Structures are given as C-alpha cells and as structure tokens.
Short mmCIF file of C-alpha atoms in Angstrom, two decimals:
data_model
loop_
_atom_site.label_atom_id
_atom_site.label_comp_id
_atom_site.label_asym_id
_atom_site.label_seq_id
_atom_site.Cartn_x
_atom_site.Cartn_y
_atom_site.Cartn_z
CA MET C 1 -15.96 -22.38 -46.45
CA THR C 2 -13.02 -24.69 -46.89
CA MET C 3 -11.23 -26.45 -44.08
CA LYS C 4 -8.19 -24.16 -44.98
CA ASN C 5 -10.22 -21.03 -44.37
CA LEU C 6 -11.65 -22.49 -41.18
CA SER C 7 -8.20 -23.34 -40.04
CA GLU C 8 -6.88 -19.88 -40.70
CA TRP C 9 -9.93 -18.35 -38.95
CA MET C 10 -9.20 -20.43 -35.90
CA ASN C 11 -5.61 -19.52 -35.80
CA GLN C 12 -6.06 -15.81 -35.87
CA PRO C 13 -4.63 -13.78 -32.94
CA THR C 14 -6.77 -13.23 -29.84
CA VAL C 15 -7.00 -9.81 -28.46
CA ILE C 16 -7.08 -10.10 -24.71
CA ILE C 17 -8.86 -7.18 -23.01
CA PRO C 18 -8.10 -6.69 -19.36
CA SER C 19 -11.09 -6.75 -17.26
CA TYR C 20 -9.68 -3.86 -15.16
CA LEU C 21 -9.64 -1.57 -18.30
CA LEU C 22 -13.21 -2.35 -19.08
CA SER C 23 -14.12 -1.61 -15.38
CA ASN C 24 -11.96 1.66 -15.01
CA TYR C 25 -11.51 3.33 -18.37
CA LYS C 26 -14.06 6.02 -17.43
CA ASP C 27 -12.16 6.99 -14.20
CA MET C 28 -9.00 7.04 -16.39
CA GLY C 29 -10.44 9.63 -18.65
CA LEU C 30 -11.25 7.41 -21.64
CA MET C 31 -14.40 7.51 -23.86
CA GLU C 32 -15.73 4.41 -25.42
CA GLN C 33 -14.63 5.29 -28.87
CA GLU C 34 -11.19 5.86 -27.58
CA VAL C 35 -10.98 2.39 -25.99
CA MET C 36 -12.33 0.75 -29.00
CA LEU C 37 -9.66 2.60 -31.18
CA LEU C 38 -6.90 1.45 -28.81
CA LEU C 39 -8.10 -2.11 -29.11
CA GLN C 40 -8.20 -1.80 -32.82
CA VAL C 41 -4.59 -0.45 -33.05
CA HIS C 42 -3.60 -3.46 -30.87
CA ASN C 43 -5.40 -5.80 -33.00
CA PHE C 44 -3.72 -4.39 -36.17
CA ASN C 45 -0.38 -4.77 -34.48
CA LEU C 46 -1.12 -8.39 -33.68
CA ASN C 47 -1.97 -8.98 -37.25
CA GLY C 48 1.40 -7.53 -38.51
CA LYS C 49 0.37 -3.88 -39.15
CA ALA C 50 2.53 -1.88 -36.85
CA PHE C 51 1.27 1.45 -38.02
CA PRO C 52 -2.20 1.38 -39.25
CA THR C 53 -3.47 4.63 -41.08
CA PRO C 54 -6.53 6.41 -39.99
CA ALA C 55 -8.37 5.18 -43.15
CA GLU C 56 -7.49 1.53 -42.28
CA ILE C 57 -8.81 1.96 -38.68
CA SER C 58 -11.92 3.75 -40.00
CA SER C 59 -12.63 0.77 -42.16
CA VAL C 60 -13.22 -1.34 -39.18
CA MET C 61 -15.06 1.24 -37.02
CA ASN C 62 -18.23 3.39 -37.17
CA LEU C 63 -15.90 6.44 -37.51
CA THR C 64 -14.82 8.66 -40.31
CA GLU C 65 -11.17 8.96 -41.35
CA MET C 66 -11.04 12.44 -39.84
CA ASP C 67 -12.50 11.16 -36.49
CA CYS C 68 -9.88 8.59 -36.24
CA THR C 69 -7.09 11.05 -37.07
CA ILE C 70 -8.32 13.30 -34.12
CA LEU C 71 -8.72 10.52 -31.73
CA LEU C 72 -5.27 9.16 -32.52
CA ARG C 73 -3.71 12.54 -31.97
CA LYS C 74 -5.59 13.00 -28.63
CA LEU C 75 -4.64 9.45 -27.44
CA VAL C 76 -0.94 10.30 -28.16
CA GLN C 77 -1.24 13.75 -26.42
CA ASN C 78 -2.78 12.24 -23.43
CA GLY C 79 -0.28 9.51 -23.02
CA PHE C 80 -2.42 6.45 -23.88
CA LEU C 81 -0.73 5.77 -27.22
CA GLU C 82 2.96 6.12 -28.33
CA ILE C 83 4.59 6.44 -31.77
CA THR C 84 7.92 4.79 -31.85
CA GLU C 85 10.65 3.95 -34.29
CA ASP C 86 10.49 0.53 -35.79
CA GLU C 87 13.40 -1.71 -36.17
CA LYS C 88 13.78 -0.75 -39.75
CA PRO C 89 14.93 2.96 -40.25
CA GLY C 90 12.21 5.25 -41.31
CA PHE C 91 9.32 3.11 -40.13
CA GLU C 92 7.08 4.04 -37.25
CA THR C 93 4.77 1.87 -35.09
CA TYR C 94 1.96 2.54 -32.60
CA SER C 95 2.74 1.16 -29.18
CA THR C 96 0.08 0.69 -26.48
CA LYS C 97 2.67 0.25 -23.73
CA PRO C 98 1.62 3.75 -22.35
CA LEU C 99 -1.76 2.43 -21.87
CA ASN C 100 -0.49 -0.67 -19.85
CA GLU C 101 1.52 1.76 -17.69
CA LYS C 102 -1.48 3.95 -17.03
CA LEU C 103 -3.54 0.92 -16.06
CA ALA C 104 -0.89 -0.13 -13.66
CA TYR C 105 -0.42 3.23 -12.17
CA HIS C 106 -4.26 3.54 -11.78
CA PHE C 107 -4.31 0.12 -10.11
CA LEU C 108 -1.67 0.95 -7.73
CA LYS C 109 -3.20 4.26 -6.87
CA GLU C 110 -6.45 2.51 -5.96
CA ALA C 111 -4.78 -0.01 -3.82
CA LYS C 112 -2.81 2.55 -1.98
CA GLN C 113 -6.08 4.59 -1.40
CA ALA C 114 -7.72 1.53 -0.02
CA ASP C 115 -4.79 0.75 2.28
CA PHE C 116 -5.04 4.44 3.58
CA GLU C 117 -8.70 4.13 4.02
CA GLU C 118 -8.28 0.85 6.03
CA LYS C 119 -5.50 2.41 8.05
CA VAL C 120 -7.72 5.51 8.90
CA GLN C 121 -10.51 3.09 10.00
CA LYS C 122 -8.07 1.15 12.31
CA SER C 123 -6.63 4.34 13.43
CA GLU C 124 -10.05 5.63 14.51
CA SER C 125 -10.71 2.27 16.20
CA LEU C 126 -7.53 2.52 18.11
CA TYR C 127 -8.53 6.00 19.38
CA ALA C 128 -11.79 4.52 20.58
CA ILE C 129 -9.94 1.54 22.29
CA PHE C 130 -7.52 3.85 24.04
CA GLU C 131 -10.10 6.30 25.30
CA LYS C 132 -12.12 3.38 26.67
CA GLU C 133 -9.10 1.93 28.55
CA PHE C 134 -8.03 5.40 29.81
CA GLY C 135 -11.73 6.23 30.76
CA ARG C 136 -11.44 9.61 29.06
CA PRO C 137 -10.90 11.44 25.79
CA LEU C 138 -7.29 11.56 24.55
CA SER C 139 -5.38 14.83 24.79
CA PRO C 140 -4.17 16.41 21.67
CA PHE C 141 -0.53 15.17 22.53
CA GLU C 142 -1.71 11.68 23.03
CA GLY C 143 -3.52 11.72 19.76
CA GLU C 144 -0.53 13.04 17.96
CA THR C 145 1.70 10.26 19.67
CA LEU C 146 -0.86 7.65 18.60
CA THR C 147 -0.68 8.91 14.99
CA MET C 148 3.19 9.02 15.14
CA TRP C 149 3.33 5.31 16.20
CA LEU C 150 1.30 4.37 13.01
CA ASP C 151 2.65 6.77 10.55
CA GLU C 152 6.28 7.55 11.36
CA ASP C 153 7.17 4.51 13.41
CA LYS C 154 5.22 2.20 11.12
CA HIS C 155 3.84 0.01 14.07
CA GLU C 156 0.93 -2.15 13.02
CA PRO C 157 -2.43 -1.22 14.80
CA GLU C 158 -2.56 -4.75 16.20
CA LEU C 159 0.85 -4.32 17.86
CA VAL C 160 -0.22 -1.00 19.22
CA LYS C 161 -3.29 -2.71 20.88
CA ALA C 162 -1.12 -5.34 22.25
CA ALA C 163 1.26 -2.78 23.79
CA LEU C 164 -1.71 -1.05 25.41
CA ARG C 165 -2.73 -4.44 26.81
CA GLU C 166 0.75 -4.97 28.26
CA ALA C 167 0.49 -1.57 29.90
CA VAL C 168 -2.82 -2.54 31.43
CA ILE C 169 -1.53 -5.75 32.67
CA SER C 170 1.61 -4.16 34.22
CA GLY C 171 -0.66 -1.51 35.88
CA LYS C 172 1.33 1.37 34.13
CA LEU C 173 -1.39 2.86 31.96
CA ASN C 174 0.35 5.89 30.47
CA PHE C 175 1.69 6.71 26.87
CA ARG C 176 5.36 6.98 27.92
CA TYR C 177 5.36 3.24 29.25
CA ILE C 178 3.40 2.23 25.98
CA ASP C 179 6.10 4.00 23.88
CA ARG C 180 8.81 2.14 25.76
CA ILE C 181 7.12 -1.32 25.09
CA LEU C 182 6.91 -0.39 21.27
CA PHE C 183 10.42 0.76 21.12
CA ASP C 184 11.59 -2.41 22.97
CA TRP C 185 9.69 -4.57 20.65
CA LYS C 186 11.11 -2.85 17.53
CA LYS C 187 14.60 -3.13 19.06
CA HIS C 188 14.09 -6.86 19.47
CA GLY C 189 12.43 -7.48 16.06
CA VAL C 190 8.88 -8.10 17.40
CA LYS C 191 6.46 -7.88 14.36
CA THR C 192 3.67 -10.31 15.17
CA LEU C 193 1.04 -10.61 18.02
CA ALA C 194 2.47 -14.04 18.77
CA GLN C 195 6.06 -12.57 19.06
CA ALA C 196 4.72 -9.82 21.20
CA LYS C 197 2.87 -12.24 23.44
CA ASP C 198 5.90 -14.50 23.89
CA HIS C 199 8.19 -11.53 24.54
CA GLY C 200 5.82 -10.11 27.26
CA GLU C 201 5.50 -13.44 28.95
CA ARG C 202 9.32 -13.80 29.05
CA PHE C 203 9.67 -10.28 30.50
CA ARG C 204 7.24 -10.79 33.21
CA SER C 205 8.83 -14.29 34.10
CA TYR C 206 12.25 -12.68 34.33
CA GLN C 207 10.81 -9.92 36.68
CA LYS C 208 9.40 -12.63 38.91
CA LYS C 209 12.64 -14.47 39.01
CA SER C 210 14.63 -11.36 39.81
CA PRO C 211 13.12 -9.80 42.97
CA VAL C 212 14.19 -6.35 43.70
CA LYS C 213 17.10 -6.44 46.11
CA VAL C 214 16.60 -4.45 49.25
CA PRO C 215 19.92 -3.10 50.71
CA PRO C 216 20.62 -4.54 54.14
CA ALA C 217 19.98 -2.30 57.12
CA ALA C 218 22.87 -0.58 58.53
CA LYS C 219 24.24 -2.34 61.64
CA ASP C 220 24.30 -0.56 64.99
CA LEU C 221 27.76 0.74 65.45
CA PRO C 222 29.16 1.47 68.93
CA LEU C 223 29.28 5.18 69.58
CA TYR C 224 32.87 6.56 70.42
CA ASN C 225 33.76 9.86 71.82
CA TRP C 226 36.55 10.72 69.40
CA LEU C 227 37.43 13.64 71.55
CA GLU C 228 38.65 11.52 74.47
#
C-alpha cells in the first residue's frame, strides 16, 4: 500500500451512528437488516452516490438485489427513507431525513412519558402528604382539586406542598385556604420555594404590624324624653 492509498483511506468520510438509534431501533419498528441498509444508503450519500441502486447496495450487504429492493420500498412506505428530487432535473436521491425526524419524535415521546410518570409519582406522594396532614383520606372533590392544581393550574408539586405548610402554620387547614394561597402566589409571580417562603414571611409580618382594629364602644348618651 502506497502513502497515497493510505492517505485516501484515512480521508474517507466517517459514518456517525447515533447511539440512540442502536438502543431504540427495535422499539421504533426496525429490523437489523433495515438499520444496516439505512446506514449503507447514508454511506453511499456521503461518498457522492445520491441514489444507489439495489444492486449497488446488495454488493456491500449479505442480501440479494431483490431483498434490497423490497426493504427499500418498505422503508419508504414506513417513513424511514425518502426519495427526493436532486438539484439536477430528472435526478433523484435517497434522504434519511425521515429517519432523523422519527428518532427525534421517539426521543421526545420517551421524555414526555418519563415526565408524566415522574409527575404521577409526585402526585401520589402529594396525596399521602395531604392525607397525613388532614388526618383522614381525601374526599373525591379534594382529590380532583389537587389534580387540578397540578394539571390545569400548572402548579409545581413542591409549591403545592409549600402552600399546605402555609395553611398548617396559619391554622387554616382547608382546601379553600390553600387554593387562595396558590392563587395569590401565581398572581405575584411566585414560582420557587424560596420565593414562596419569602412571600409567606412578608405576609405574616404585615399581619403582625397591622392588628385588627376594634371599633370603639358606643358612649353612654343621656336619655331624653322626646315627648316632653
């Protein structure tokens, strides 16, 4: 092998295979032969062959030309491979862009599912905490209210727990009071535990400085006989 041959070999394009594809192609509905064929198509593209024929793909795989034809058609039909028009009129090219889009969709779907499961766990934990503080099981209405705080009002579980603590400190352990606390926090832009703690301390400090004003007692007035 000459230095020229070695240099050409070292300068060949490198096919980068996403680790996520190797770990999840089965869940995405792909077989091993299909994954390898997609990689071969991508490799042909990198080396300047935009639209390799089934015969050319078969030459680098342990598949017949007919097998490659069937797999190519299947991959296009299932949305893993796309045939697009090249810049030159009348020329076509294979694009693996749909595969990348499916990888991204699958990744986001998994992430969303993980977030949902984490939220369910936190929600179940909240139920247990509320029932412990209330000393009884939550009623169906209270359970729906707790779910509404998380799902519809988008309150973080940690903030709901903080609102519960505020209600305990204030001696007003009921869902209506907790709902008022959460509404007030949302109104004032409270989004973190630190902000909630600071807001609660300032509110209690204000209450101490502003004692309830008791109306003065009515003075004794002389009685007159208005008939005289």
